XYZ file of C-alpha atoms in Angstrom:
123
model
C -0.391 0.413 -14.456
C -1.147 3.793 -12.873
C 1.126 5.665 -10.269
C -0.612 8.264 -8.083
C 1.118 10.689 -6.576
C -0.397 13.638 -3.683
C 0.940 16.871 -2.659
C -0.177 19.829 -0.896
C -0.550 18.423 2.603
C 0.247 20.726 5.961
C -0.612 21.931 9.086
C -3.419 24.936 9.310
C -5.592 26.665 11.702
C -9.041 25.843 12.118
C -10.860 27.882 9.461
C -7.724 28.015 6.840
C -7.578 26.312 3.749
C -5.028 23.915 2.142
C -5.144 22.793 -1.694
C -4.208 19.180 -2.459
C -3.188 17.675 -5.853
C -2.779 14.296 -6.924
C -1.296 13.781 -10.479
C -1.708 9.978 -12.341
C 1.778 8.691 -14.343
C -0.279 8.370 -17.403
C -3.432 10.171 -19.476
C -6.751 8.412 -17.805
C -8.599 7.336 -19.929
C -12.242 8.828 -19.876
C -13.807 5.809 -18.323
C -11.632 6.714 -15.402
C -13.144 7.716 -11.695
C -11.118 9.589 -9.363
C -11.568 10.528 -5.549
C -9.946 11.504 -1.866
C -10.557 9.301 0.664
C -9.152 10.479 4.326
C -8.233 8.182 7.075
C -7.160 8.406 10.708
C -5.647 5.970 13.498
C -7.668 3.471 14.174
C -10.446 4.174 11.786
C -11.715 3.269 7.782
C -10.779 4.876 5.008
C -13.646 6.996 3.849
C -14.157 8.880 0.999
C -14.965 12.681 1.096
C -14.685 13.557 -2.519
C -15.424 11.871 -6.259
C -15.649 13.235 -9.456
C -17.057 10.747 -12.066
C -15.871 9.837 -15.824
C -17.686 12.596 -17.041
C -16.534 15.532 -14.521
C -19.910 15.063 -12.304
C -18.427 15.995 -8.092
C -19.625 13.930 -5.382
C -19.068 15.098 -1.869
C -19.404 13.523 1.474
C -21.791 15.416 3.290
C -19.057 15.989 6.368
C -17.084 18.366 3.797
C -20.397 19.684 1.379
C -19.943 23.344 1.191
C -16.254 23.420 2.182
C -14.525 21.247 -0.190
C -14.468 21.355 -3.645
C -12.837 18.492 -6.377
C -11.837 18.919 -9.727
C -10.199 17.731 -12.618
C -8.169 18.896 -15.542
C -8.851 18.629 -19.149
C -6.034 15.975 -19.406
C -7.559 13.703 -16.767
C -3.938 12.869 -15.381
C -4.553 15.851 -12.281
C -7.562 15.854 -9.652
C -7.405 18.790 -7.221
C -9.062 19.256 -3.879
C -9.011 22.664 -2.553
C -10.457 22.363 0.881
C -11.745 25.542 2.552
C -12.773 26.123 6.266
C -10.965 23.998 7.862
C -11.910 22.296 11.279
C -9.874 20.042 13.250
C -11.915 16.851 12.591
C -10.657 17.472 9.110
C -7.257 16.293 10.225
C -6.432 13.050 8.798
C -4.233 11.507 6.057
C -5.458 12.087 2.627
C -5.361 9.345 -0.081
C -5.824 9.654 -3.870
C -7.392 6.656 -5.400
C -8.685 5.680 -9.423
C -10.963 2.986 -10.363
C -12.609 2.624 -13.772
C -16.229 2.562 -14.089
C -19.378 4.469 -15.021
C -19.298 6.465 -12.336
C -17.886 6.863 -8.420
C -18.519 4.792 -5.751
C -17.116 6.974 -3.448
C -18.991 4.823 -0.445
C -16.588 1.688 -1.781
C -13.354 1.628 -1.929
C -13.201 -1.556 -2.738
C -13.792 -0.514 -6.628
C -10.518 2.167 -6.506
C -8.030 -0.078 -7.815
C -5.322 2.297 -7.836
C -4.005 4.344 -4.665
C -1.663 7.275 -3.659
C 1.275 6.968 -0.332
C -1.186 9.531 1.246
C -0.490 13.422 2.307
C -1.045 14.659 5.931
C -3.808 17.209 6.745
C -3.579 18.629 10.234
C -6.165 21.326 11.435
C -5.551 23.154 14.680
C-alpha cells in the first residue's frame, strides 16, 4: 500500500506563491503517475497538475504558466510550486498516485491512492 502525505499549504496574497510537497511511504515504482487535484465546497475534485511515469508535466490550462510540478529522482516526492497566485486558486489541495502509462489527470477515477489534503487560501 502507499501513504501520501502533503505539506506546504497557507494563506497568501493574490500574486504570492506557496510551494507544496507531497512525499509517498515507499519508492514508486516507475510505472507510477502522480498529480494535484484541488477541490472546493460544493464542487469536483479536479486535477490541475500530472507528471507521467516518465517525468512528462501536464497542466490544467486554469494554472498553465503559473504552476509548475515535479518530481525527484527517487519518485517517492512530487512538488508543486505554484506562482501568481489569484484567489480562485484557493481550494484544498490533494495528492493522488495511480499506476499506468501515463496521467489521466481529467480522471480521477484511475488515482488509486490519495493524500488528507493541504489548504491553499489566496487573498
Amino acid at each position: 500500500d502507499v501513504q501520501l502525505v502533503e505539506s506546504g499549504g497557507g494563506s497568501v496574497q493574490a500574486g504570492g506563491s506557496l510551494t507544496l510537497s507531497c512525499t509517498a511511504s515507499r519508492y514508486l515504482e516507475p510505472d507510477f503517475f502522480m498529480a494535484w487535484f484541488r477541490q472546493t465546497p460544493g464542487k469536483d475534485r479536479v486535477g490541475v497538475a500530472g507528471i507521467d511515469p516518465d517525468g512528462y508535466p501536464l497542466y490544467a490550462d486554469s494554472v498553465k504558466g503559473r504552476f509548475t510540478i515535479s518530481q525527484d529522482n527517487a519518485k517517492n516526492t512530487v512538488i508543486l510550486q505554484m506562482n501568481s497566485l489569484k484567489p480562485e486558486d484557493t481550494a484544498m489541495y490533494y495528492c493522488a498516485a495511480g499506476r499506468g502509462w501515463f496521467c489521466p489527470l481529467e480522471d480521477r477515477s484511475y488515482f488509486y491512492y490519495w493524500g488528507q489534503g493541504t489548504q491553499v487560501t489566496v487573498s
